[in-house]
Amino acid sequence: MQVREQLYSGDAESVALLVQQALDAGLSPAEVLDNGLIAGMTKVGEDFRDDILFIPEVLRIARAMHAGMGILRPLLVSSGVKPVGKFMIGTVKGDMHDIGKNLVGMVMEGAGFEVIDLGMDTPAVKFVEAVDRHKPELLGLSALLTSTMMEMREVIEALENAGLRNSVKVMVGGAPVTEKYAQGIGADGYAGNAPLAADKAKELLGLP
Amino acid sequence: MNSQPDFGRVRTALLLEGEPDRVPLAEVNVDNSIKAAVLGRPVADLRSEVEFWVAAGYDYVPIHVGLGAFLEGLYEDRALGRFTTSKQQRLDVEEDRVWAEEKTGVITSQEEFEAFQWPSVDDMELSVLEDVGGYLPPGAKVIGVLVSAIFTQVWRLMGFETFCFSLADKPELVESMFEKVGMIQYQVLKAMTRSRAVGAVWITDDIAYTEGMMISPRELRHYLFPWFERMGQAVREADLPLIYHSDGRLYPVLDDLIACGFNAIHPIEPKAMDIEDLKETVGHKLCLIGNIDLSYTLTRGTPQEVEEEVKLRLKTIAPGGGYCLGSSNSIPDYVRVENYSAMREAVLRHGGYPIDI
C-alpha cells in the first residue's frame, strides 16, 4: 500500500493525502490503519532496531503517522474499531525529558494502542490517580537521569499501596535504566528503545 | 591521598607509548559539591580548583572552554524559571538544573541564524588556560576541554526536534549551523593548542545513546567528522594528544574517530559498550578512558564494590598501558563521596605497573 511506503519516507503531507485517497477508494479505516500505518510502523521499528533508521527519521515518520491518524482516528471511533489496548505513559517526577517518551507513545499508537500521555515531571500520586481513572492495561515510566529513575520504584510502590498494582503491567525505560534495574524494582518489563517497547508491550499482553 | 602529579604518565597512556609508572586517573568533570567534600572547603577560584585536582590524585586540571561554556548563560535563561512544555505550561523548576531544549531552540530559521549574536574566539576568555597554568605544581598540566563541541551546540541552539526535522526540511540551515559553529570551535581549539599550559585537548560531543547513534553515521560523516579531522590535524601539529568523549554506543563510527586523529575515547559506558571487547579490537589504536559504572557502583554501591570493580578493570584492561581509569561519564552530585574516594584510592593502591592483581 502506498501509505506504507510514504510513511517510511516521512512525508506527512503525502501520508495524509494517501490516507484520504484510500478511504475515498472504499477501504475501511481499519484496513488503512492495519495495512498502511501499522504495517509501515512495524517495518520502521525493525529498521530502527537494525540501525538503518535513526532518531531524526523516526521523528519524521512519527509526524507523518500523526498526520494520517488525524484523519483516521475519528473514523475509527465512530465505526467502533477498538484499539488493541490502552497504554499510559509519563516521565517521572523531577525529570523534564520527553523525546523518548513521545517516541514510545507514537510507536505505540502506530501499533494500534490508545495512548494516554501524562507528560513530564509526573509524581507517583498522579500516576496512581490516572491508572485508577483510565484503567490502562499498560503503564510506561520514562526517566533520563540516574537520579530521577529512583522515582520509578516510588510509582510501583504507590500502585501497590493503592491496590492497583495487579491491574496494570508496568514497563520502564530511559537512558540510565537497565533490565536488571527493572527487575529489581518489580517492573513487568523493560525496553531500550521505542520499537522494543512496542514488542514488549504486545508480549506482556499476549498479543501477536 | 599522596601522589605527585606527573602529566607524563597521562601522555604515555594517551599515546599508547607503553606502561607508565601507574594507571592515570581521569575525569572530565566533577561536581562542585564533590570537590568541596574532597578538599574540605569550597572550590571558589582557580587556585582552589587546581588544589582539588592535585589533592584528588590527578595529573592535570580540565578547563572547559569554547562555545558551550560561553552559551551556558543563554541556556540557563531559557531553562531556569521560564521552562515551558510544548503545551505552553509553565513549570516551576525546583533545582538549578539546566535542561537541554528538546523542542524549539533559539535558531529555527535562516533569519534567526543571521540575526544571532555569534560570539568570536576573542569573546571566549581563553586566557583562563594560562591563568590556571600559573597555579599548577611541577608535573601537572591543563587539559583544554572543548565542551559540547559542535554537534551538541548545533542541536542545542536549534532545539533537538527542530534539528531532527531540519535535517530533511531545512538542510541549508543545518549546513549553515555546522559551518558557523564548527569554525568558531576550530578557532578556539587552535588557540588552545598554542597555550604552553595545555598538555592535551579533550573534545566532548555526545553523538550516541545507550542503544545506538543519535543520527545516521552518513550524516555525521557529512556534517561533523570533517571538522573533527581538521581539529585532529591541528592538535597533531601541536604534538598534543586528543581525547574524544561521547556517551553511548559508538561501534559504528570507531574507525571514523580513529581516522579523525583521536588518540583516546571516553567514557565507555558499561551498558553501551564492552571495554574488554574494545581493548581487544581497538586497544592498539585507542587509549580507553573511564568505564567505572555510574548506574550502580559509584552511585548506589559500597566502597568495597567500587574497589572490586576498579581492580577488575586494572587487571583486564590496564596491562600494556593505554588505559586511564575513571567514571563512566563524570562525577555528578549524586555519586557517594566515599565511593569516589574509594575509586581513586584503589587506583593508587593497585594501579602501579606492572599490574599485579
Coordinates of C-alpha atoms in Angstrom, one line a residue:
Chain A
M1 CA 0.0 0.0 0.0
Q2 CA 1.3 3.4 -0.9
V3 CA 0.5 4.7 2.6
R4 CA 3.1 2.3 3.9
E5 CA 5.8 3.5 1.5
Q6 CA 5.2 7.2 2.0
L7 CA 5.0 6.7 5.8
Y8 CA 8.6 5.2 5.7
S9 CA 9.7 8.3 3.7
G10 CA 8.4 10.5 6.5
D11 CA 6.3 12.7 4.1
A12 CA 3.4 13.9 6.3
E13 CA 1.5 15.6 3.5
S14 CA 1.7 12.6 1.3
V15 CA 0.6 10.3 4.0
A16 CA -2.4 12.4 4.9
L17 CA -3.3 12.7 1.2
L18 CA -2.9 8.9 0.5
V19 CA -4.9 8.0 3.6
Q20 CA -7.8 10.1 2.4
Q21 CA -7.5 8.7 -1.1
A22 CA -7.6 5.2 0.3
L23 CA -10.7 5.9 2.2
D24 CA -12.3 7.6 -0.8
A25 CA -11.5 4.5 -2.8
G26 CA -13.6 2.4 -0.4
L27 CA -11.1 1.0 2.1
S28 CA -12.3 0.9 5.7
P29 CA -10.5 3.0 8.3
A30 CA -9.4 -0.3 10.0
E31 CA -7.9 -1.6 6.7
V32 CA -6.0 1.6 6.1
L33 CA -4.8 1.6 9.7
D34 CA -3.7 -2.1 9.7
N35 CA -2.3 -2.4 6.2
G36 CA -1.0 1.1 5.9
L37 CA 0.1 2.7 9.1
I38 CA 0.6 -0.2 11.5
A39 CA 2.3 -2.3 8.8
G40 CA 4.5 0.7 8.0
M41 CA 5.4 1.3 11.6
T42 CA 6.3 -2.4 12.0
K43 CA 8.9 -2.0 9.3
V44 CA 10.1 1.3 10.9
G45 CA 10.6 -0.5 14.2
E46 CA 12.6 -3.2 12.6
D47 CA 14.9 -0.8 10.7
F48 CA 15.4 1.4 13.8
R49 CA 16.4 -1.7 15.7
D50 CA 18.8 -2.7 12.9
D51 CA 20.5 0.8 12.8
I52 CA 19.0 1.5 9.3
L53 CA 16.8 4.3 10.6
F54 CA 17.8 6.8 13.4
I55 CA 16.0 9.2 15.7
P56 CA 15.5 12.0 13.1
E57 CA 14.0 9.6 10.6
V58 CA 11.7 8.1 13.2
L59 CA 10.6 11.5 14.4
R60 CA 9.7 12.5 10.8
I61 CA 7.9 9.2 10.3
A62 CA 6.0 9.7 13.6
R63 CA 5.0 13.1 12.3
A64 CA 3.7 11.5 9.1
M65 CA 1.9 8.9 11.1
H66 CA 0.3 11.5 13.3
A67 CA -1.0 13.2 10.1
G68 CA -2.5 10.0 8.9
M69 CA -4.0 9.2 12.3
G70 CA -5.6 12.7 12.5
I71 CA -7.8 11.6 9.6
L72 CA -8.4 8.0 10.8
R73 CA -8.9 8.5 14.5
P74 CA -12.4 10.0 14.4
L75 CA -13.5 7.5 11.8
L76 CA -12.2 4.5 13.8
V77 CA -14.1 5.7 16.9
S78 CA -17.3 6.2 15.0
S79 CA -17.0 2.8 13.3
G80 CA -16.5 1.1 16.6
V81 CA -12.9 -0.1 15.9
K82 CA -11.3 -0.7 19.2
P83 CA -7.6 -0.2 20.0
V84 CA -5.6 -3.3 20.9
G85 CA -5.1 -1.9 24.3
K86 CA -4.7 1.2 26.4
F87 CA -1.1 2.4 27.1
M88 CA -0.4 5.2 29.6
I89 CA 3.0 6.8 29.7
G90 CA 4.7 9.6 31.6
T91 CA 8.2 10.9 32.6
V92 CA 8.7 10.5 36.3
K93 CA 8.8 13.3 38.9
G94 CA 11.8 15.6 38.6
D95 CA 12.6 14.7 35.0
M96 CA 11.9 17.1 32.2
H97 CA 12.8 14.9 29.2
D98 CA 10.1 13.8 26.8
I99 CA 11.5 13.0 23.4
G100 CA 12.0 9.3 24.3
K101 CA 8.5 9.2 25.9
N102 CA 7.0 10.8 22.9
L103 CA 8.7 8.4 20.5
V104 CA 7.4 5.5 22.5
G105 CA 3.9 7.0 22.5
M106 CA 3.9 7.5 18.8
V107 CA 5.2 4.0 18.1
M108 CA 2.6 2.5 20.4
E109 CA -0.2 4.4 18.7
G110 CA 1.2 3.1 15.4
A111 CA 1.0 -0.4 16.9
G112 CA -2.8 0.1 17.5
F113 CA -2.8 1.2 21.1
E114 CA -4.8 4.1 22.6
V115 CA -2.1 6.3 24.2
I116 CA -2.6 8.5 27.2
D117 CA 0.4 10.8 27.8
L118 CA 0.7 12.2 31.3
G119 CA 3.6 14.4 30.4
M120 CA 6.8 15.2 32.2
D121 CA 7.6 15.6 35.9
T122 CA 4.8 13.3 36.9
P123 CA 4.6 12.5 40.6
A124 CA 3.6 9.0 41.8
V125 CA 0.2 10.1 43.1
K126 CA -0.7 11.4 39.6
F127 CA 0.2 8.1 38.0
V128 CA -2.0 6.3 40.6
E129 CA -4.9 8.6 40.0
A130 CA -4.6 8.2 36.2
V131 CA -4.4 4.4 36.4
D132 CA -7.4 4.4 38.6
R133 CA -9.4 6.7 36.2
H134 CA -8.3 5.3 32.8
K135 CA -7.6 1.7 33.7
P136 CA -4.9 1.1 31.1
E137 CA -3.5 -2.4 30.5
L138 CA 0.0 -0.9 30.4
L139 CA 1.8 1.9 32.2
G140 CA 5.1 3.1 30.8
L141 CA 7.6 5.1 33.0
S142 CA 10.3 7.1 31.5
A143 CA 13.4 8.7 33.1
L144 CA 16.6 10.0 31.6
L145 CA 18.7 10.6 34.8
T146 CA 20.2 8.1 37.3
S147 CA 18.8 10.4 40.0
T148 CA 15.2 10.5 38.7
M149 CA 14.9 6.9 37.8
M150 CA 14.7 6.2 41.5
E151 CA 11.1 7.6 41.2
M152 CA 10.1 4.5 39.2
R153 CA 10.2 2.4 42.4
E154 CA 8.1 5.1 44.1
V155 CA 5.4 4.8 41.4
I156 CA 5.3 1.0 41.7
E157 CA 5.0 1.1 45.5
A158 CA 2.3 3.8 45.2
L159 CA 0.3 1.5 42.9
E160 CA 0.8 -1.4 45.4
N161 CA -0.4 0.8 48.3
A162 CA -3.5 1.8 46.3
G163 CA -4.3 -1.8 45.5
L164 CA -3.8 -1.2 41.8
R165 CA -0.5 -2.9 41.1
N166 CA -2.1 -6.1 39.8
S167 CA -4.4 -4.2 37.5
V168 CA -1.7 -2.9 35.2
K169 CA 1.6 -4.1 33.6
V170 CA 4.4 -1.6 34.3
M171 CA 7.2 -1.1 31.8
V172 CA 10.2 1.1 32.3
G173 CA 12.7 2.7 30.0
G174 CA 15.2 5.6 29.5
A175 CA 18.9 6.1 29.1
P176 CA 20.0 5.0 32.6
V177 CA 17.5 2.2 33.0
T178 CA 18.6 -1.4 32.6
E179 CA 16.8 -4.8 32.6
K180 CA 18.4 -5.5 36.0
Y181 CA 17.1 -2.3 37.5
A182 CA 13.6 -3.0 36.1
Q183 CA 13.6 -6.4 37.7
G184 CA 15.0 -5.0 41.0
I185 CA 12.1 -2.6 41.4
G186 CA 9.4 -5.0 40.4
A187 CA 8.6 -3.7 36.9
D188 CA 7.0 -6.2 34.5
G189 CA 9.1 -5.2 31.5
Y190 CA 12.0 -3.0 30.3
A191 CA 12.7 -1.8 26.7
G192 CA 15.8 0.0 25.4
N193 CA 14.0 2.0 22.7
A194 CA 10.6 2.7 21.2
P195 CA 10.2 -0.2 18.8
L196 CA 11.4 -2.6 21.5
A197 CA 8.8 -1.1 23.8
A198 CA 6.0 -1.9 21.4
D199 CA 7.3 -5.5 21.1
K200 CA 7.5 -5.8 24.9
A201 CA 4.0 -4.3 25.3
K202 CA 2.5 -6.9 23.0
E203 CA 4.4 -9.7 24.7
L204 CA 3.1 -8.6 28.1
L205 CA -0.5 -8.6 26.9
G206 CA -0.1 -11.8 25.0
L207 CA -0.8 -10.1 21.6
P208 CA 0.7 -11.3 18.3
Chain B
M1 CA 46.0 11.0 49.1
N2 CA 49.7 11.1 48.3
S3 CA 50.5 11.2 44.7
Q4 CA 52.8 13.7 42.9
P5 CA 51.3 14.9 39.6
D6 CA 53.1 13.7 36.5
F7 CA 51.4 14.5 33.2
G8 CA 53.9 12.3 31.6
R9 CA 52.0 9.2 32.7
V10 CA 48.8 10.6 31.1
R11 CA 50.6 11.3 27.9
T12 CA 52.2 7.9 27.8
A13 CA 48.8 6.3 28.3
L14 CA 47.0 8.5 25.7
L15 CA 49.7 8.0 23.0
L16 CA 49.9 4.2 23.6
E17 CA 53.6 4.5 24.4
G18 CA 53.6 1.5 26.8
E19 CA 53.1 1.3 30.5
P20 CA 53.8 4.4 32.6
D21 CA 54.6 4.1 36.3
R22 CA 50.9 3.7 37.2
V23 CA 47.4 3.9 35.6
P24 CA 46.4 7.6 35.5
L25 CA 43.1 8.8 37.0
A26 CA 40.9 10.7 34.6
E27 CA 37.6 12.6 34.8
V28 CA 36.3 15.4 32.5
N29 CA 34.2 17.0 35.2
V30 CA 33.5 16.7 38.9
D31 CA 30.5 18.4 40.6
N32 CA 31.5 21.3 42.9
S33 CA 29.9 19.7 45.9
I34 CA 32.1 16.6 45.5
K35 CA 35.1 18.8 45.0
A36 CA 34.3 20.7 48.2
A37 CA 33.8 17.4 50.1
V38 CA 37.2 16.1 49.0
L39 CA 39.1 19.4 49.5
G40 CA 37.4 20.2 52.8
R41 CA 36.4 23.7 51.6
P42 CA 34.5 25.2 48.6
V43 CA 36.3 25.5 45.3
A44 CA 35.8 29.1 44.7
D45 CA 38.6 30.2 42.5
L46 CA 41.3 28.9 40.1
R47 CA 43.8 28.3 42.9
S48 CA 41.4 26.0 44.8
E49 CA 40.3 24.4 41.5
V50 CA 43.9 23.3 40.9
E51 CA 44.3 22.3 44.6
F52 CA 41.3 20.0 44.3
W53 CA 42.6 18.1 41.2
V54 CA 46.1 17.7 42.6
A55 CA 44.8 16.6 46.0
A56 CA 42.5 14.1 44.4
G57 CA 45.3 12.4 42.6
Y58 CA 45.0 13.8 39.0
D59 CA 47.9 14.9 36.9
Y60 CA 46.0 17.6 35.1
V61 CA 43.3 20.2 35.6
P62 CA 40.5 20.1 33.0
I63 CA 39.4 23.6 31.9
H64 CA 36.2 23.9 29.9
V65 CA 36.3 26.5 27.2
G66 CA 34.5 27.3 23.9
L67 CA 31.0 28.0 22.7
G68 CA 29.4 25.5 25.1
A69 CA 30.9 27.2 28.2
F70 CA 30.1 30.6 26.7
L71 CA 26.5 29.9 25.9
E72 CA 25.6 28.3 29.2
G73 CA 24.1 31.5 30.4
L74 CA 21.8 31.6 27.4
Y75 CA 20.6 28.1 28.1
E76 CA 20.1 28.9 31.7
D77 CA 18.0 31.9 30.9
R78 CA 15.7 29.7 28.8
A79 CA 15.5 26.9 31.3
L80 CA 15.5 28.3 34.8
G81 CA 12.1 29.6 35.8
R82 CA 11.0 30.0 32.2
F83 CA 10.8 26.4 31.1
T84 CA 7.7 25.6 29.1
T85 CA 6.4 22.4 27.7
S86 CA 5.1 22.1 24.2
K87 CA 1.7 22.6 25.7
Q88 CA 2.9 26.0 27.0
Q89 CA 2.5 25.0 30.6
R90 CA 4.9 26.9 32.9
L91 CA 6.8 24.5 35.1
D92 CA 8.5 25.5 38.3
V93 CA 12.0 24.1 38.2
E94 CA 12.9 23.5 41.8
E95 CA 16.6 22.8 41.3
D96 CA 19.2 24.8 39.4
R97 CA 19.5 22.0 36.8
V98 CA 19.6 23.2 33.3
W99 CA 17.5 21.1 30.9
A100 CA 18.6 20.8 27.3
E101 CA 16.0 22.2 24.9
E102 CA 14.2 19.3 23.2
K103 CA 11.7 21.1 21.1
T104 CA 12.4 24.6 19.7
G105 CA 15.7 26.4 20.3
V106 CA 16.8 30.0 19.6
I107 CA 17.7 29.3 16.0
T108 CA 15.0 27.7 13.9
S109 CA 15.3 29.6 10.6
Q110 CA 17.9 31.2 8.4
E111 CA 16.7 34.6 9.5
E112 CA 17.3 33.7 13.2
F113 CA 20.6 32.2 12.2
E114 CA 21.7 35.5 10.6
A115 CA 20.3 37.6 13.5
F116 CA 22.0 35.6 16.2
Q117 CA 24.8 37.4 18.0
W118 CA 27.5 34.8 17.3
P119 CA 30.5 35.2 19.6
S120 CA 34.0 35.2 18.3
V121 CA 37.0 33.4 19.7
D122 CA 38.1 36.7 21.3
D123 CA 34.9 36.6 23.5
M124 CA 35.8 33.2 25.0
E125 CA 38.3 34.4 27.7
L126 CA 40.9 31.7 26.8
S127 CA 43.4 33.5 29.0
V128 CA 42.0 31.3 31.8
L129 CA 44.2 28.5 30.4
E130 CA 47.4 30.5 31.2
D131 CA 45.9 31.7 34.5
V132 CA 45.3 28.2 35.7
G133 CA 48.8 27.3 34.4
G134 CA 50.2 29.8 36.8
Y135 CA 48.9 27.7 39.7
L136 CA 50.0 24.3 38.5
P137 CA 52.6 22.5 40.6
P138 CA 55.5 20.9 38.8
G139 CA 54.5 17.9 36.7
A140 CA 50.9 19.0 36.2
K141 CA 49.3 20.3 33.0
V142 CA 46.0 21.7 31.9
I143 CA 43.7 19.7 29.6
G144 CA 41.7 22.1 27.5
V145 CA 38.1 20.7 27.2
L146 CA 36.1 21.9 24.2
V147 CA 32.8 21.1 25.9
S148 CA 29.8 20.0 23.8
A149 CA 31.8 20.9 20.8
I150 CA 29.9 21.1 17.6
F151 CA 27.0 18.6 17.1
T152 CA 25.7 19.3 20.6
Q153 CA 25.9 23.1 20.1
V154 CA 24.0 22.9 16.8
W155 CA 21.1 20.9 18.2
R156 CA 21.0 22.8 21.5
L157 CA 20.7 26.1 19.6
M158 CA 18.1 24.7 17.3
G159 CA 16.2 22.5 19.8
F160 CA 16.6 18.8 19.3
E161 CA 13.4 18.1 17.5
T162 CA 13.8 21.2 15.3
F163 CA 17.3 20.0 14.4
C164 CA 16.0 16.5 13.5
F165 CA 13.2 17.8 11.3
S166 CA 15.6 20.3 9.7
L167 CA 18.0 17.6 8.5
A168 CA 15.3 16.8 5.9
D169 CA 13.2 20.0 5.8
K170 CA 15.9 22.7 6.0
P171 CA 19.3 21.2 5.1
E172 CA 20.7 24.6 4.2
L173 CA 20.1 25.8 7.7
V174 CA 21.8 22.7 9.1
E175 CA 24.8 23.3 6.8
S176 CA 25.0 26.9 8.0
M177 CA 24.8 25.9 11.6
F178 CA 27.6 23.3 11.3
E179 CA 29.8 25.7 9.3
K180 CA 29.4 28.5 11.8
V181 CA 29.7 26.5 15.0
G182 CA 32.5 24.3 13.6
M183 CA 34.6 27.4 12.6
I184 CA 34.2 29.1 15.9
Q185 CA 35.1 25.9 17.8
Y186 CA 38.0 25.2 15.5
Q187 CA 39.4 28.6 16.2
V188 CA 39.0 28.0 19.9
L189 CA 40.8 24.7 19.6
K190 CA 43.7 26.3 17.6
A191 CA 44.1 28.9 20.4
M192 CA 44.1 26.1 23.0
T193 CA 47.0 24.3 21.2
R194 CA 49.1 27.5 21.4
S195 CA 48.9 27.6 25.2
R196 CA 52.0 26.5 27.0
A197 CA 49.9 25.2 29.9
V198 CA 47.9 22.8 27.8
G199 CA 49.1 19.2 27.7
A200 CA 46.2 17.6 25.8
V201 CA 42.9 18.5 24.3
W202 CA 39.6 16.9 25.2
I203 CA 36.6 17.2 22.8
T204 CA 33.2 16.3 24.3
D205 CA 30.4 15.9 21.9
D206 CA 27.7 13.3 22.5
I207 CA 26.6 11.6 19.3
A208 CA 25.2 8.4 20.7
Y209 CA 23.0 7.0 23.4
T210 CA 22.8 3.5 25.1
E211 CA 21.2 1.7 22.1
G212 CA 22.9 3.5 19.2
M213 CA 23.8 6.6 17.3
M214 CA 21.6 9.7 17.6
I215 CA 21.7 10.4 13.8
S216 CA 23.0 8.3 10.9
P217 CA 26.7 7.8 10.5
R218 CA 26.3 9.1 7.0
E219 CA 25.1 12.5 8.3
L220 CA 27.8 12.6 10.9
R221 CA 30.4 12.0 8.1
H222 CA 28.9 14.8 6.1
Y223 CA 28.4 17.4 8.9
L224 CA 30.6 16.6 11.9
F225 CA 33.6 14.4 11.1
P226 CA 35.2 16.8 8.6
W227 CA 35.5 19.3 11.5
F228 CA 36.9 16.6 13.8
E229 CA 39.5 15.8 11.1
R230 CA 40.6 19.5 10.9
M231 CA 40.8 19.6 14.7
G232 CA 42.7 16.3 14.8
Q233 CA 45.3 17.7 12.4
A234 CA 45.7 20.9 14.4
V235 CA 46.2 19.1 17.6
R236 CA 48.6 16.6 16.0
E237 CA 50.7 19.5 14.6
A238 CA 50.9 20.9 18.1
D239 CA 52.2 17.5 19.3
L240 CA 49.3 17.1 21.7
P241 CA 47.1 14.1 22.5
L242 CA 43.4 14.4 21.6
I243 CA 40.7 12.7 23.6
Y244 CA 37.1 12.2 22.4
H245 CA 34.1 12.0 24.8
S246 CA 30.7 10.7 23.8
D247 CA 28.2 8.8 25.8
G248 CA 26.6 5.7 24.3
R249 CA 27.3 3.1 21.7
L250 CA 30.0 4.2 19.3
Y251 CA 30.8 1.0 17.5
P252 CA 29.6 2.1 14.0
V253 CA 32.0 5.1 14.0
L254 CA 35.1 4.0 15.8
D255 CA 37.1 3.7 12.6
D256 CA 35.9 7.2 11.7
L257 CA 37.1 8.6 15.1
I258 CA 40.5 6.9 14.7
A259 CA 40.8 8.4 11.2
C260 CA 40.0 11.8 12.5
G261 CA 43.0 11.6 14.8
F262 CA 41.6 10.9 18.2
N263 CA 44.1 9.1 20.5
A264 CA 41.6 8.2 23.2
I265 CA 37.9 7.6 23.8
H266 CA 35.9 8.3 26.9
P267 CA 33.8 7.4 29.0
I268 CA 32.9 3.9 27.6
E269 CA 29.5 3.4 29.4
P270 CA 29.3 -0.2 30.6
K271 CA 25.7 -0.6 29.4
A272 CA 26.6 0.7 25.9
M273 CA 30.0 -0.7 25.1
D274 CA 32.1 -3.7 26.3
I275 CA 35.5 -2.4 27.3
E276 CA 37.2 -5.8 27.2
D277 CA 36.0 -6.1 23.6
L278 CA 37.3 -2.7 22.8
K279 CA 40.7 -3.5 24.4
E280 CA 40.9 -6.4 22.1
T281 CA 39.7 -4.8 18.9
V282 CA 40.9 -1.2 19.1
G283 CA 43.2 -1.1 22.1
H284 CA 46.2 -0.9 19.9
K285 CA 44.8 2.3 18.2
L286 CA 42.9 4.0 21.0
C287 CA 43.6 4.6 24.7
L288 CA 40.5 3.7 26.7
I289 CA 39.3 6.0 29.5
G290 CA 36.6 5.6 32.1
N291 CA 34.1 2.7 32.4
I292 CA 33.6 2.6 36.2
D293 CA 29.9 2.2 36.5
L294 CA 27.6 5.1 37.5
S295 CA 24.3 3.3 37.2
Y296 CA 25.0 1.4 40.4
T297 CA 28.6 1.1 41.6
L298 CA 29.6 4.7 42.1
T299 CA 26.1 5.9 43.0
R300 CA 24.4 3.2 45.0
G301 CA 27.2 0.7 45.6
T302 CA 29.6 0.3 48.5
P303 CA 33.3 1.3 48.7
Q304 CA 34.1 -2.4 48.6
E305 CA 32.2 -2.9 45.4
V306 CA 33.9 0.1 43.9
E307 CA 37.3 -1.3 44.8
E308 CA 36.4 -4.7 43.3
E309 CA 35.3 -3.1 40.0
V310 CA 38.4 -0.9 39.9
K311 CA 40.6 -4.0 40.5
L312 CA 38.8 -5.9 37.7
R313 CA 39.4 -3.1 35.2
L314 CA 43.0 -2.8 36.3
K315 CA 43.5 -6.5 35.8
T316 CA 41.8 -6.9 32.5
I317 CA 42.3 -3.5 30.7
A318 CA 45.4 -1.8 32.2
P319 CA 48.2 -4.3 31.2
G320 CA 50.2 -2.9 28.2
G321 CA 49.1 0.6 29.0
G322 CA 46.6 2.6 27.0
Y323 CA 44.1 2.9 29.9
C324 CA 43.1 5.8 32.2
L325 CA 40.6 4.9 35.0
G326 CA 37.6 7.0 35.8
S327 CA 33.8 7.0 36.0
S328 CA 31.6 6.1 33.0
N329 CA 30.7 9.8 32.5
S330 CA 31.8 12.3 35.2
I331 CA 31.3 12.7 38.9
P332 CA 27.8 14.3 39.5
D333 CA 26.4 15.3 42.9
Y334 CA 24.6 12.0 43.4
V335 CA 27.8 10.0 43.5
R336 CA 28.6 9.0 47.1
V337 CA 31.8 10.8 48.1
E338 CA 33.1 7.7 49.9
N339 CA 32.7 5.8 46.6
Y340 CA 34.5 8.5 44.6
S341 CA 37.4 8.4 47.1
A342 CA 37.4 4.5 47.1
M343 CA 37.8 4.6 43.3
R344 CA 40.8 6.9 43.4
E345 CA 42.4 5.2 46.4
A346 CA 42.1 1.8 44.7
V347 CA 43.9 3.1 41.6
L348 CA 46.8 4.5 43.8
R349 CA 46.9 1.3 45.7
H350 CA 46.6 -1.3 42.9
G351 CA 47.3 0.7 39.7
G352 CA 51.2 0.6 39.7
Y353 CA 52.8 -1.1 36.7
P354 CA 53.4 -3.9 36.3
I355 CA 49.8 -4.7 37.4
D356 CA 49.8 -7.4 40.0
I357 CA 46.3 -8.3 41.0

